[in-house]
Amino acid sequence: MSTSAPRTRRRADAERSIARIVAAARERLSADPNASTEDIARAAGVGRMTLYGHFHDRTELVEAALTETLRAGEEVLRDVDLTGDPREVLRNLLGSSWTLVAESASLLAAADGVVPDSRLRELHEDPARRLEELLRRGQLEGVFRVDLPLPWLVSAIHYLLHGAASEVRAGRLPASDAAEIVTRTVESVVLPASGADRDE
């Protein structure tokens, strides 16, 4: 009898176990950024030994949860129409981005100081690239300012989004107003202060 079938079943069982653990990590860390591996294992319906059989430590598990969350978010952002007036596209992109950031604020807080900054930047490469392409098009069309470096504008928007999520969590920014405040703040950063920028 071939041994490939049992190996395939074991691999499938392991993949299902990993998926349950990552889903539980996303759920628990979104509710509490300080959730322990014990909490996550309990939510996943597995023992600690099973969890550590798939993930070396909590950092690795947090990164896996964040990676899956950003992958799901990327599917949403990929559907945003990037054609048309750059300013309107930016508003739509910010709206979708803010929803995703707000929903994953606790998970992002769990990753802060745990997942290396270089890895966090790598995980955000696709959203950053999409935003950079939009800003570049807006600059070429005379809609967005050209007096500041494009990478800096992308970074500034990234920090504004994540900073706003932290302010909401701290109770210093009303959640109901956050999306509009973020959009207006970003527009104040990327739109030319005067017609002079359009002529450069």
CSV table of C-alpha atoms in Angstrom, one decimal:
chain,number,residue,atom,x,y,z
A,1,MET,CA,0.0,0.0,0.0
A,2,SER,CA,1.3,3.4,-0.9
A,3,THR,CA,2.4,5.7,1.9
A,4,SER,CA,1.6,8.8,0.0
A,5,ALA,CA,-2.0,8.9,1.1
A,6,PRO,CA,-1.3,9.0,4.9
A,7,ARG,CA,1.3,11.7,4.3
A,8,THR,CA,-1.2,13.7,2.3
A,9,ARG,CA,-3.8,13.4,5.0
A,10,ARG,CA,-1.2,14.4,7.7
A,11,ARG,CA,-0.2,17.4,5.6
A,12,ALA,CA,-3.9,18.4,5.1
A,13,ASP,CA,-4.6,18.0,8.8
A,14,ALA,CA,-1.6,20.2,9.6
A,15,GLU,CA,-2.7,22.9,7.2
A,16,ARG,CA,-6.2,22.9,8.7
A,17,SER,CA,-4.7,23.1,12.2
A,18,ILE,CA,-2.5,26.1,11.1
A,19,ALA,CA,-5.4,27.8,9.5
A,20,ARG,CA,-7.5,27.4,12.7
A,21,ILE,CA,-4.6,28.8,14.8
A,22,VAL,CA,-4.0,31.8,12.6
A,23,ALA,CA,-7.7,32.6,12.5
A,24,ALA,CA,-7.9,32.4,16.2
A,25,ALA,CA,-4.8,34.6,16.5
A,26,ARG,CA,-6.4,37.2,14.3
A,27,GLU,CA,-9.6,37.1,16.4
A,28,ARG,CA,-8.0,37.2,19.8
A,29,LEU,CA,-5.3,39.7,18.9
A,30,SER,CA,-7.9,42.0,17.3
A,31,ALA,CA,-9.8,41.9,20.6
A,32,ASP,CA,-6.7,42.1,22.8
A,33,PRO,CA,-3.2,42.9,21.5
A,34,ASN,CA,-1.7,41.3,24.6
A,35,ALA,CA,-3.5,38.0,24.1
A,36,SER,CA,-1.2,35.1,25.1
A,37,THR,CA,-0.4,32.0,23.1
A,38,GLU,CA,-2.5,30.1,25.7
A,39,ASP,CA,-5.5,32.3,24.9
A,40,ILE,CA,-5.0,31.7,21.2
A,41,ALA,CA,-4.6,28.0,21.5
A,42,ARG,CA,-7.7,27.8,23.6
A,43,ALA,CA,-9.7,29.8,21.0
A,44,ALA,CA,-8.3,27.6,18.2
A,45,GLY,CA,-9.3,24.4,20.1
A,46,VAL,CA,-5.8,23.1,20.2
A,47,GLY,CA,-3.2,22.4,22.8
A,48,ARG,CA,-0.1,24.6,23.4
A,49,MET,CA,2.1,21.8,22.1
A,50,THR,CA,0.2,21.7,18.9
A,51,LEU,CA,0.5,25.5,18.5
A,52,TYR,CA,4.2,25.4,19.2
A,53,GLY,CA,4.6,22.6,16.8
A,54,HIS,CA,3.6,25.0,14.0
A,55,PHE,CA,4.8,28.3,15.4
A,56,HIS,CA,8.2,28.6,17.1
A,57,ASP,CA,7.1,31.5,19.4
A,58,ARG,CA,4.5,34.2,19.8
A,59,THR,CA,6.3,36.6,17.5
A,60,GLU,CA,6.1,34.1,14.6
A,61,LEU,CA,2.3,33.6,15.3
A,62,VAL,CA,1.7,37.4,15.4
A,63,GLU,CA,3.5,37.8,12.1
A,64,ALA,CA,1.4,35.0,10.6
A,65,ALA,CA,-1.8,36.6,11.8
A,66,LEU,CA,-0.8,40.0,10.5
A,67,THR,CA,0.3,38.5,7.1
A,68,GLU,CA,-3.0,36.9,6.7
A,69,THR,CA,-4.9,40.1,7.7
A,70,LEU,CA,-2.9,42.2,5.2
A,71,ARG,CA,-3.4,39.5,2.5
A,72,ALA,CA,-7.2,39.8,3.0
A,73,GLY,CA,-6.9,43.5,3.0
A,74,GLU,CA,-5.0,43.5,-0.2
A,75,GLU,CA,-7.9,41.7,-1.9
A,76,VAL,CA,-10.2,44.5,-0.8
A,77,LEU,CA,-7.8,47.3,-2.0
A,78,ARG,CA,-7.2,45.6,-5.3
A,79,ASP,CA,-10.8,46.2,-6.1
A,80,VAL,CA,-10.6,50.0,-5.7
A,81,ASP,CA,-10.9,51.7,-9.0
A,82,LEU,CA,-7.7,53.7,-9.6
A,83,THR,CA,-8.8,55.4,-12.8
A,84,GLY,CA,-10.4,58.8,-13.0
A,85,ASP,CA,-9.7,62.0,-11.1
A,86,PRO,CA,-6.7,61.4,-8.8
A,87,ARG,CA,-8.2,63.4,-5.9
A,88,GLU,CA,-11.4,61.4,-5.9
A,89,VAL,CA,-9.5,58.1,-6.3
A,90,LEU,CA,-7.4,59.1,-3.3
A,91,ARG,CA,-10.5,59.7,-1.2
A,92,ASN,CA,-11.9,56.3,-2.2
A,93,LEU,CA,-8.5,54.5,-1.5
A,94,LEU,CA,-8.2,56.3,1.9
A,95,GLY,CA,-11.7,55.3,2.8
A,96,SER,CA,-11.0,51.6,2.1
A,97,SER,CA,-7.6,51.8,3.7
A,98,TRP,CA,-8.9,53.4,6.8
A,99,THR,CA,-11.6,50.7,7.3
A,100,LEU,CA,-9.0,48.0,7.1
A,101,VAL,CA,-6.5,49.8,9.4
A,102,ALA,CA,-9.3,50.5,11.9
A,103,GLU,CA,-10.4,46.9,11.9
A,104,SER,CA,-6.9,45.6,12.4
A,105,ALA,CA,-5.7,48.3,14.9
A,106,SER,CA,-5.3,46.0,17.8
A,107,LEU,CA,-3.5,43.4,15.7
A,108,LEU,CA,-1.1,46.1,14.4
A,109,ALA,CA,-0.5,47.1,18.0
A,110,ALA,CA,0.3,43.5,18.9
A,111,ALA,CA,2.9,43.5,16.0
A,112,ASP,CA,4.4,46.8,17.1
A,113,GLY,CA,7.8,46.2,18.7
A,114,VAL,CA,7.4,42.5,18.1
A,115,VAL,CA,7.6,42.1,14.4
A,116,PRO,CA,10.8,43.8,13.0
A,117,ASP,CA,10.2,47.1,11.2
A,118,SER,CA,11.9,45.7,8.1
A,119,ARG,CA,9.3,42.9,8.0
A,120,LEU,CA,6.4,45.3,8.6
A,121,ARG,CA,7.6,47.5,5.7
A,122,GLU,CA,7.8,44.4,3.5
A,123,LEU,CA,4.3,43.4,4.4
A,124,HIS,CA,3.0,46.8,3.4
A,125,GLU,CA,4.8,46.9,0.1
A,126,ASP,CA,1.8,46.3,-2.1
A,127,PRO,CA,-0.4,49.0,-0.5
A,128,ALA,CA,2.5,51.4,-0.6
A,129,ARG,CA,3.2,50.7,-4.2
A,130,ARG,CA,-0.4,51.3,-5.2
A,131,LEU,CA,-0.5,54.6,-3.3
A,132,GLU,CA,2.8,55.7,-4.8
A,133,GLU,CA,1.5,55.0,-8.4
A,134,LEU,CA,-1.6,57.1,-7.7
A,135,LEU,CA,0.4,60.0,-6.2
A,136,ARG,CA,2.8,59.9,-9.1
A,137,ARG,CA,-0.1,60.1,-11.6
A,138,GLY,CA,-1.7,62.9,-9.7
A,139,GLN,CA,1.6,64.8,-9.7
A,140,LEU,CA,1.9,64.4,-13.5
A,141,GLU,CA,-1.6,65.7,-13.9
A,142,GLY,CA,-1.0,68.7,-11.7
A,143,VAL,CA,-3.3,67.6,-8.9
A,144,PHE,CA,-0.8,66.7,-6.2
A,145,ARG,CA,2.1,68.7,-4.9
A,146,VAL,CA,5.6,68.1,-6.4
A,147,ASP,CA,7.7,70.0,-3.9
A,148,LEU,CA,8.1,67.0,-1.5
A,149,PRO,CA,9.7,63.6,-2.3
A,150,LEU,CA,7.2,61.0,-3.4
A,151,PRO,CA,8.4,58.3,-0.9
A,152,TRP,CA,8.0,60.8,1.9
A,153,LEU,CA,4.4,61.5,1.0
A,154,VAL,CA,3.7,57.8,0.9
A,155,SER,CA,5.3,57.3,4.3
A,156,ALA,CA,3.5,60.3,5.7
A,157,ILE,CA,0.1,58.9,4.7
A,158,HIS,CA,1.0,55.5,6.1
A,159,TYR,CA,1.9,57.1,9.5
A,160,LEU,CA,-1.2,59.2,9.5
A,161,LEU,CA,-3.5,56.2,9.0
A,162,HIS,CA,-1.8,54.2,11.7
A,163,GLY,CA,-1.5,57.1,14.0
A,164,ALA,CA,-5.2,57.8,13.7
A,165,ALA,CA,-5.9,54.2,14.6
A,166,SER,CA,-3.8,54.6,17.8
A,167,GLU,CA,-5.7,57.9,18.6
A,168,VAL,CA,-9.0,56.2,18.2
A,169,ARG,CA,-7.9,53.3,20.5
A,170,ALA,CA,-6.7,55.8,23.1
A,171,GLY,CA,-10.1,57.7,23.0
A,172,ARG,CA,-8.5,60.9,21.7
A,173,LEU,CA,-10.2,60.7,18.2
A,174,PRO,CA,-13.9,59.9,17.8
A,175,ALA,CA,-14.2,56.8,15.7
A,176,SER,CA,-17.2,58.2,13.9
A,177,ASP,CA,-15.1,61.2,12.7
A,178,ALA,CA,-11.8,59.4,12.0
A,179,ALA,CA,-12.3,58.6,8.3
A,180,GLU,CA,-13.1,62.1,7.3
A,181,ILE,CA,-10.4,63.6,9.6
A,182,VAL,CA,-7.8,61.3,8.0
A,183,THR,CA,-8.9,62.1,4.5
A,184,ARG,CA,-8.8,65.9,5.2
A,185,THR,CA,-5.4,65.6,6.8
A,186,VAL,CA,-4.0,63.6,4.0
A,187,GLU,CA,-5.4,66.1,1.4
A,188,SER,CA,-3.8,69.0,3.3
A,189,VAL,CA,-0.5,67.1,2.9
A,190,VAL,CA,-0.6,66.1,-0.7
A,191,LEU,CA,-2.6,68.9,-2.4
A,192,PRO,CA,-0.6,72.0,-3.5
A,193,ALA,CA,-0.8,74.9,-1.1
A,194,SER,CA,-1.1,77.3,-4.1
A,195,GLY,CA,-1.2,77.3,-7.8
A,196,ALA,CA,2.6,77.7,-7.9
A,197,ASP,CA,3.2,74.0,-7.3
A,198,ARG,CA,1.2,73.2,-10.4
A,199,ASP,CA,3.5,75.2,-12.6
A,200,GLU,CA,6.7,73.4,-11.6
